[in-house]
Structures are given as C-alpha cells and as structure tokens.
C-alpha cells in the first residue's frame, strides 16, 4: 500500500459556474479531505479554496489534475516533506 502524505491543494475558481463541478469532485474525494476553506473574492469575481488532503501521492495528483482540467479552474498541490 502506498504511503499517505499530507498536502494542501490550492484552487482558484475563475468561472463561478464551475463551482458545482468543483464541489462534486471534492465530494467524490471526501474520504481523503481533512479540511476545507473557501473564500469568495466577489470584487475580483474569483473564489479561492484551500483543501487539506491526507492521501497517497497518486490520489492527491489525480484530484489536483482533475480539478485543473475543469475549464475556469486552476489547482496546485503542495506536499509536506
């Protein structure tokens, strides 16, 4: 079994119509999510979400990649050492 790691996935939602797709994907990976915080930046028309994930590398990469493939969404993972 692959070793679990702790990571933060930073998400920028530029198109608010994509929020439903982002939330559905986060729900799908909910078993690995330790915490989540969302901040709407209404004056910029962007939502910023930070997600703390405790999962194997493959799961973190898959989630981050799937999020980044949603049009209007940027995602980047940062791992602990």
N, CA, C and O atoms as a Tinker XYZ file with bonds, in Angstrom:
   324  protein
     1  N      0.839000   -1.189000    0.000000    73     2
     2  CA     0.000000    0.000000    0.000000    64     1     3
     3  C      0.885000    1.255000    0.000000    63     2     4     5
     4  O      1.884000    1.330000    0.715000    81     3
     5  N      0.502000    2.205000   -0.796000    73     3     6
     6  CA     1.269000    3.443000   -0.942000    64     5     7
     7  C      1.164000    4.292000    0.330000    63     6     8     9
     8  O      0.104000    4.376000    0.950000    81     7
     9  N      2.272000    4.913000    0.701000    73     7    10
    10  CA     2.329000    5.760000    1.891000    64     9    11
    11  C      1.473000    7.011000    1.694000    63    10    12    13
    12  O      1.471000    7.623000    0.626000    81    11
    13  N      0.746000    7.375000    2.753000    73    11    14
    14  CA    -0.080000    8.580000    2.707000    64    13    15
    15  C      0.774000    9.804000    3.021000    63    14    16    17
    16  O      1.728000    9.735000    3.795000    81    15
    17  N      0.411000   10.917000    2.408000    73    15    18
    18  CA     1.092000   12.188000    2.644000    64    17    19
    19  C      0.052000   13.261000    2.930000    63    18    20    21
    20  O     -1.124000   13.123000    2.595000    81    19
    21  N      0.510000   14.310000    3.547000    73    19    22
    22  CA    -0.341000   15.458000    3.809000    64    21    23
    23  C     -0.033000   16.514000    2.763000    63    22    24    25
    24  O      1.131000   16.789000    2.475000    81    23
    25  N     -1.072000   17.103000    2.197000    73    23    26
    26  CA    -0.885000   18.116000    1.162000    64    25    27
    27  C     -1.981000   19.164000    1.260000    63    26    28    29
    28  O     -3.047000   18.937000    1.832000    81    27
    29  N     -1.681000   20.311000    0.686000    73    27    30
    30  CA    -2.675000   21.366000    0.523000    64    29    31
    31  C     -2.885000   21.551000   -0.965000    63    30    32    33
    32  O     -1.927000   21.700000   -1.723000    81    31
    33  N     -4.135000   21.542000   -1.379000    73    31    34
    34  CA    -4.456000   21.844000   -2.770000    64    33    35
    35  C     -5.089000   23.233000   -2.781000    63    34    36    37
    36  O     -6.129000   23.465000   -2.165000    81    35
    37  N     -4.440000   24.143000   -3.490000    73    35    38
    38  CA    -4.974000   25.493000   -3.661000    64    37    39
    39  C     -5.760000   25.557000   -4.954000    63    38    40    41
    40  O     -5.288000   25.117000   -6.002000    81    39
    41  N     -6.960000   26.107000   -4.875000    73    39    42
    42  CA    -7.855000   26.127000   -6.032000    64    41    43
    43  C     -8.353000   27.558000   -6.261000    63    42    44    45
    44  O     -8.837000   28.211000   -5.336000    81    43
    45  N     -8.228000   28.033000   -7.498000    73    43    46
    46  CA    -8.834000   29.296000   -7.917000    64    45    47
    47  C     -9.971000   28.964000   -8.866000    63    46    48    49
    48  O     -9.769000   28.285000   -9.873000    81    47
    49  N    -11.162000   29.441000   -8.545000    73    47    50
    50  CA   -12.315000   29.244000   -9.421000    64    49    51
    51  C    -12.608000   30.588000  -10.078000    63    50    52    53
    52  O    -13.163000   31.489000   -9.450000    81    51
    53  N    -12.227000   30.713000  -11.356000    73    51    54
    54  CA   -12.395000   31.960000  -12.094000    64    53    55
    55  C    -13.793000   32.081000  -12.675000    63    54    56    57
    56  O    -14.307000   33.189000  -12.836000    81    55
    57  N    -14.402000   30.968000  -12.985000    73    55    58
    58  CA   -15.757000   30.937000  -13.540000    64    57    59
    59  C    -16.673000   30.339000  -12.486000    63    58    60    61
    60  O    -16.642000   29.132000  -12.245000    81    59
    61  N    -17.484000   31.170000  -11.860000    73    59    62
    62  CA   -18.307000   30.688000  -10.754000    64    61    63
    63  C    -19.315000   29.628000  -11.187000    63    62    64    65
    64  O    -19.836000   28.893000  -10.349000    81    63
    65  N    -19.592000   29.542000  -12.477000    73    63    66
    66  CA   -20.479000   28.487000  -12.972000    64    65    67
    67  C    -19.836000   27.107000  -12.840000    63    66    68    69
    68  O    -20.522000   26.092000  -12.953000    81    67
    69  N    -18.524000   27.064000  -12.602000    73    67    70
    70  CA   -17.791000   25.797000  -12.448000    64    69    71
    71  C    -17.821000   25.284000  -11.015000    63    70    72    73
    72  O    -17.334000   24.186000  -10.745000    81    71
    73  N    -18.377000   26.048000  -10.105000    73    71    74
    74  CA   -18.375000   25.678000   -8.689000    64    73    75
    75  C    -19.027000   24.324000   -8.436000    63    74    76    77
    76  O    -18.560000   23.550000   -7.600000    81    75
    77  N    -20.092000   24.043000   -9.151000    73    75    78
    78  CA   -20.790000   22.769000   -8.959000    64    77    79
    79  C    -19.881000   21.590000   -9.317000    63    78    80    81
    80  O    -19.866000   20.584000   -8.608000    81    79
    81  N    -19.128000   21.708000  -10.409000    73    79    82
    82  CA   -18.213000   20.635000  -10.821000    64    81    83
    83  C    -17.091000   20.471000   -9.800000    63    82    84    85
    84  O    -16.691000   19.348000   -9.494000    81    83
    85  N    -16.577000   21.590000   -9.269000    73    83    86
    86  CA   -15.523000   21.534000   -8.250000    64    85    87
    87  C    -16.048000   20.842000   -7.002000    63    86    88    89
    88  O    -15.395000   19.947000   -6.465000    81    87
    89  N    -17.219000   21.248000   -6.539000    73    87    90
    90  CA   -17.794000   20.654000   -5.327000    64    89    91
    91  C    -18.091000   19.171000   -5.507000    63    90    92    93
    92  O    -17.898000   18.391000   -4.575000    81    91
    93  N    -18.554000   18.770000   -6.679000    73    91    94
    94  CA   -18.835000   17.350000   -6.935000    64    93    95
    95  C    -17.551000   16.528000   -6.861000    63    94    96    97
    96  O    -17.545000   15.428000   -6.310000    81    95
    97  N    -16.471000   17.059000   -7.413000    73    95    98
    98  CA   -15.188000   16.357000   -7.381000    64    97    99
    99  C    -14.644000   16.274000   -5.959000    63    98   100   101
   100  O    -14.127000   15.233000   -5.553000    81    99
   101  N    -14.755000   17.355000   -5.205000    73    99   102
   102  CA   -14.304000   17.329000   -3.806000    64   101   103
   103  C    -15.141000   16.347000   -2.987000    63   102   104   105
   104  O    -14.617000   15.677000   -2.096000    81   103
   105  N    -16.416000   16.261000   -3.280000    73   103   106
   106  CA   -17.274000   15.285000   -2.594000    64   105   107
   107  C    -16.842000   13.854000   -2.919000    63   106   108   109
   108  O    -16.840000   12.984000   -2.048000    81   107
   109  N    -16.475000   13.621000   -4.180000    73   107   110
   110  CA   -16.024000   12.291000   -4.610000    64   109   111
   111  C    -14.772000   11.854000   -3.841000    63   110   112   113
   112  O    -14.614000   10.671000   -3.538000    81   111
   113  N    -13.892000   12.793000   -3.528000    73   111   114
   114  CA   -12.651000   12.503000   -2.808000    64   113   115
   115  C    -12.767000   12.832000   -1.312000    63   114   116   117
   116  O    -11.754000   12.949000   -0.622000    81   115
   117  N    -13.970000   12.977000   -0.827000    73   115   118
   118  CA   -14.219000   13.403000    0.548000    64   117   119
   119  C    -13.558000   12.542000    1.611000    63   118   120   121
   120  O    -13.228000   13.054000    2.681000    81   119
   121  N    -13.353000   11.273000    1.362000    73   119   122
   122  CA   -12.729000   10.387000    2.350000    64   121   123
   123  C    -11.289000   10.781000    2.644000    63   122   124   125
   124  O    -10.753000   10.421000    3.693000    81   123
   125  N    -10.655000   11.515000    1.733000    73   123   126
   126  CA    -9.258000   11.917000    1.898000    64   125   127
   127  C     -9.100000   13.361000    2.389000    63   126   128   129
   128  O     -7.994000   13.793000    2.714000    81   127
   129  N    -10.209000   14.100000    2.440000    73   127   130
   130  CA   -10.144000   15.520000    2.793000    64   129   131
   131  C    -10.233000   15.701000    4.298000    63   130   132   133
   132  O    -11.210000   15.299000    4.932000    81   131
   133  N     -9.183000   16.322000    4.868000    73   131   134
   134  CA    -9.138000   16.576000    6.314000    64   133   135
   135  C     -9.753000   17.920000    6.658000    63   134   136   137
   136  O    -10.247000   18.107000    7.770000    81   135
   137  N     -9.729000   18.861000    5.717000    73   135   138
   138  CA   -10.292000   20.183000    5.958000    64   137   139
   139  C    -10.404000   20.968000    4.675000    63   138   140   141
   140  O     -9.730000   20.682000    3.685000    81   139
   141  N    -11.275000   21.971000    4.710000    73   139   142
   142  CA   -11.535000   22.760000    3.503000    64   141   143
   143  C    -11.973000   24.155000    3.912000    63   142   144   145
   144  O    -12.756000   24.323000    4.847000    81   143
   145  N    -11.463000   25.153000    3.203000    73   143   146
   146  CA   -11.869000   26.526000    3.457000    64   145   147
   147  C    -12.061000   27.225000    2.119000    63   146   148   149
   148  O    -11.205000   27.140000    1.238000    81   147
   149  N    -13.168000   27.905000    1.973000    73   147   150
   150  CA   -13.440000   28.652000    0.750000    64   149   151
   151  C    -13.648000   30.119000    1.064000    63   150   152   153
   152  O    -14.310000   30.473000    2.040000    81   151
   153  N    -13.075000   30.967000    0.225000    73   151   154
   154  CA   -13.209000   32.409000    0.405000    64   153   155
   155  C    -13.651000   33.018000   -0.923000    63   154   156   157
   156  O    -12.908000   32.964000   -1.903000    81   155
   157  N    -14.848000   33.593000   -0.965000    73   155   158
   158  CA   -15.263000   34.267000   -2.197000    64   157   159
   159  C    -14.645000   35.660000   -2.257000    63   158   160   161
   160  O    -14.759000   36.438000   -1.309000    81   159
   161  N    -14.002000   35.966000   -3.353000    73   159   162
   162  CA   -13.446000   37.306000   -3.583000    64   161   163
   163  C    -14.343000   37.972000   -4.620000    63   162   164   165
   164  O    -14.005000   38.046000   -5.801000    81   163
   165  N    -15.483000   38.451000   -4.157000    73   163   166
   166  CA   -16.522000   38.965000   -5.057000    64   165   167
   167  C    -16.036000   40.130000   -5.911000    63   166   168   169
   168  O    -16.394000   40.232000   -7.085000    81   167
   169  N    -15.218000   41.014000   -5.326000    73   167   170
   170  CA   -14.742000   42.174000   -6.088000    64   169   171
   171  C    -13.870000   41.770000   -7.278000    63   170   172   173
   172  O    -13.744000   42.525000   -8.242000    81   171
   173  N    -13.268000   40.578000   -7.211000    73   171   174
   174  CA   -12.448000   40.065000   -8.309000    64   173   175
   175  C    -13.173000   39.011000   -9.141000    63   174   176   177
   176  O    -12.686000   38.613000  -10.199000    81   175
   177  N    -14.328000   38.558000   -8.670000    73   175   178
   178  CA   -15.076000   37.533000   -9.387000    64   177   179
   179  C    -14.428000   36.161000   -9.317000    63   178   180   181
   180  O    -14.571000   35.355000  -10.237000    81   179
   181  N    -13.711000   35.892000   -8.220000    73   179   182
   182  CA   -12.982000   34.631000   -8.047000    64   181   183
   183  C    -13.329000   34.036000   -6.686000    63   182   184   185
   184  O    -13.582000   34.765000   -5.727000    81   183
   185  N    -13.339000   32.725000   -6.612000    73   183   186
   186  CA   -13.407000   32.027000   -5.329000    64   185   187
   187  C    -12.079000   31.316000   -5.118000    63   186   188   189
   188  O    -11.516000   30.743000   -6.050000    81   187
   189  N    -11.585000   31.358000   -3.883000    73   187   190
   190  CA   -10.332000   30.699000   -3.532000    64   189   191
   191  C    -10.665000   29.603000   -2.523000    63   190   192   193
   192  O    -11.316000   29.861000   -1.510000    81   191
   193  N    -10.223000   28.400000   -2.800000    73   191   194
   194  CA   -10.494000   27.258000   -1.923000    64   193   195
   195  C     -9.170000   26.608000   -1.565000    63   194   196   197
   196  O     -8.331000   26.369000   -2.433000    81   195
   197  N     -8.987000   26.323000   -0.283000    73   195   198
   198  CA    -7.826000   25.531000    0.133000    64   197   199
   199  C     -8.353000   24.238000    0.742000    63   198   200   201
   200  O     -9.275000   24.243000    1.557000    81   199
   201  N     -7.747000   23.137000    0.326000    73   199   202
   202  CA    -8.182000   21.810000    0.761000    64   201   203
   203  C     -6.976000   21.077000    1.346000    63   202   204   205
   204  O     -5.939000   20.959000    0.692000    81   203
   205  N     -7.113000   20.589000    2.566000    73   203   206
   206  CA    -6.069000   19.784000    3.194000    64   205   207
   207  C     -6.409000   18.320000    2.929000    63   206   208   209
   208  O     -7.504000   17.856000    3.245000    81   207
   209  N     -5.458000   17.608000    2.347000    73   207   210
   210  CA    -5.683000   16.225000    1.927000    64   209   211
   211  C     -4.663000   15.312000    2.608000    63   210   212   213
   212  O     -3.477000   15.633000    2.667000    81   211
   213  N     -5.128000   14.183000    3.116000    73   211   214
   214  CA    -4.271000   13.149000    3.706000    64   213   215
   215  C     -4.500000   11.881000    2.885000    63   214   216   217
   216  O     -5.457000   11.141000    3.109000    81   215
   217  N     -3.595000   11.649000    1.927000    73   215   218
   218  CA    -3.836000   10.581000    0.949000    64   217   219
   219  C     -2.525000   10.156000    0.288000    63   218   220   221
   220  O     -1.510000   10.839000    0.425000    81   219
   221  N     -2.545000    9.037000   -0.424000    73   219   222
   222  CA    -1.378000    8.648000   -1.218000    64   221   223
   223  C     -1.116000    9.677000   -2.325000    63   222   224   225
   224  O     -2.028000   10.376000   -2.766000    81   223
   225  N      0.147000    9.757000   -2.766000    73   223   226
   226  CA     0.520000   10.694000   -3.838000    64   225   227
   227  C     -0.376000   10.565000   -5.063000    63   226   228   229
   228  O     -0.774000   11.567000   -5.657000    81   227
   229  N     -0.689000    9.335000   -5.436000    73   227   230
   230  CA    -1.474000    9.122000   -6.649000    64   229   231
   231  C     -2.860000    9.749000   -6.536000    63   230   232   233
   232  O     -3.385000   10.285000   -7.512000    81   231
   233  N     -3.447000    9.683000   -5.352000    73   231   234
   234  CA    -4.775000   10.254000   -5.131000    64   233   235
   235  C     -4.702000   11.784000   -5.165000    63   234   236   237
   236  O     -5.549000   12.438000   -5.774000    81   235
   237  N     -3.694000   12.344000   -4.513000    73   235   238
   238  CA    -3.538000   13.805000   -4.487000    64   237   239
   239  C     -3.309000   14.325000   -5.902000    63   238   240   241
   240  O     -3.915000   15.318000   -6.304000    81   239
   241  N     -2.446000   13.666000   -6.650000    73   239   242
   242  CA    -2.174000   14.083000   -8.035000    64   241   243
   243  C     -3.420000   13.963000   -8.903000    63   242   244   245
   244  O     -3.704000   14.837000   -9.721000    81   243
   245  N     -4.153000   12.884000   -8.719000    73   243   246
   246  CA    -5.372000   12.685000   -9.512000    64   245   247
   247  C     -6.392000   13.779000   -9.224000    63   246   248   249
   248  O     -6.977000   14.340000  -10.151000    81   247
   249  N     -6.609000   14.082000   -7.962000    73   247   250
   250  CA    -7.579000   15.118000   -7.595000    64   249   251
   251  C     -7.134000   16.473000   -8.132000    63   250   252   253
   252  O     -7.926000   17.188000   -8.746000    81   251
   253  N     -5.887000   16.824000   -7.906000    73   251   254
   254  CA    -5.371000   18.110000   -8.384000    64   253   255
   255  C     -5.469000   18.213000   -9.905000    63   254   256   257
   256  O     -5.861000   19.253000  -10.434000    81   255
   257  N     -5.119000   17.151000  -10.599000    73   255   258
   258  CA    -5.200000   17.137000  -12.057000    64   257   259
   259  C     -6.617000   17.266000  -12.572000    63   258   260   261
   260  O     -6.870000   18.017000  -13.514000    81   259
   261  N     -7.545000   16.542000  -11.964000    73   259   262
   262  CA    -8.949000   16.617000  -12.381000    64   261   263
   263  C     -9.521000   18.009000  -12.136000    63   262   264   265
   264  O    -10.281000   18.529000  -12.953000    81   263
   265  N     -9.152000   18.606000  -11.008000    73   263   266
   266  CA    -9.614000   19.967000  -10.726000    64   265   267
   267  C     -9.074000   20.937000  -11.778000    63   266   268   269
   268  O     -9.810000   21.789000  -12.275000    81   267
   269  N     -7.802000   20.809000  -12.113000    73   267   270
   270  CA    -7.177000   21.699000  -13.077000    64   269   271
   271  C     -7.700000   21.556000  -14.492000    63   270   272   273
   272  O     -7.531000   22.458000  -15.313000    81   271
   273  N     -8.335000   20.429000  -14.784000    73   271   274
   274  CA    -8.904000   20.223000  -16.125000    64   273   275
   275  C    -10.305000   20.792000  -16.266000    63   274   276   277
   276  O    -10.858000   20.812000  -17.366000    81   275
   277  N    -10.885000   21.254000  -15.168000    73   275   278
   278  CA   -12.199000   21.903000  -15.247000    64   277   279
   279  C    -11.970000   23.305000  -15.832000    63   278   280   281
   280  O    -11.165000   24.068000  -15.300000    81   279
   281  N    -12.668000   23.648000  -16.918000    73   279   282
   282  CA   -12.480000   24.980000  -17.504000    64   281   283
   283  C    -12.783000   26.085000  -16.476000    63   282   284   285
   284  O    -13.782000   26.022000  -15.758000    81   283
   285  N    -11.907000   27.092000  -16.420000    73   283   286
   286  CA   -12.109000   28.194000  -15.490000    64   285   287
   287  C    -11.590000   27.929000  -14.094000    63   286   288   289
   288  O    -11.840000   28.716000  -13.181000    81   287
   289  N    -10.851000   26.805000  -13.908000    73   287   290
   290  CA   -10.339000   26.433000  -12.590000    64   289   291
   291  C     -8.827000   26.216000  -12.680000    63   290   292   293
   292  O     -8.335000   25.614000  -13.634000    81   291
   293  N     -8.098000   26.711000  -11.681000    73   291   294
   294  CA    -6.669000   26.441000  -11.535000    64   293   295
   295  C     -6.485000   25.688000  -10.224000    63   294   296   297
   296  O     -7.142000   26.009000   -9.233000    81   295
   297  N     -5.607000   24.694000  -10.202000    73   295   298
   298  CA    -5.342000   23.940000   -8.969000    64   297   299
   299  C     -3.871000   23.577000   -8.905000    63   298   300   301
   300  O     -3.244000   23.269000   -9.919000    81   299
   301  N     -3.334000   23.618000   -7.705000    73   299   302
   302  CA    -1.925000   23.281000   -7.487000    64   301   303
   303  C     -1.800000   22.621000   -6.116000    63   302   304   305
   304  O     -2.388000   23.089000   -5.142000    81   303
   305  N     -1.036000   21.537000   -6.044000    73   303   306
   306  CA    -0.826000   20.826000   -4.787000    64   305   307
   307  C      0.554000   21.154000   -4.227000    63   306   308   309
   308  O      1.530000   21.282000   -4.966000    81   307
   309  N      0.610000   21.286000   -2.914000    73   307   310
   310  CA     1.864000   21.472000   -2.208000    64   309   311
   311  C      1.925000   20.399000   -1.125000    63   310   312   313
   312  O      1.015000   20.275000   -0.305000    81   311
   313  N      3.017000   19.623000   -1.135000    73   311   314
   314  CA     3.156000   18.459000   -0.259000    64   313   315
   315  C      4.062000   18.759000    0.936000    63   314   316   317
   316  O      4.942000   19.617000    0.866000    81   315
   317  N      3.828000   18.030000    2.040000    73   315   318
   318  CA     4.772000   18.059000    3.151000    64   317   319
   319  C      5.998000   17.261000    2.744000    63   318   320   321
   320  O      5.952000   16.486000    1.789000    81   319
   321  N      7.087000   17.449000    3.464000    73   319   322
   322  CA     8.322000   16.716000    3.182000    64   321   323
   323  C      8.167000   15.279000    3.583000    63   322   324
   324  O      9.099000   14.490000    3.426000    81   323
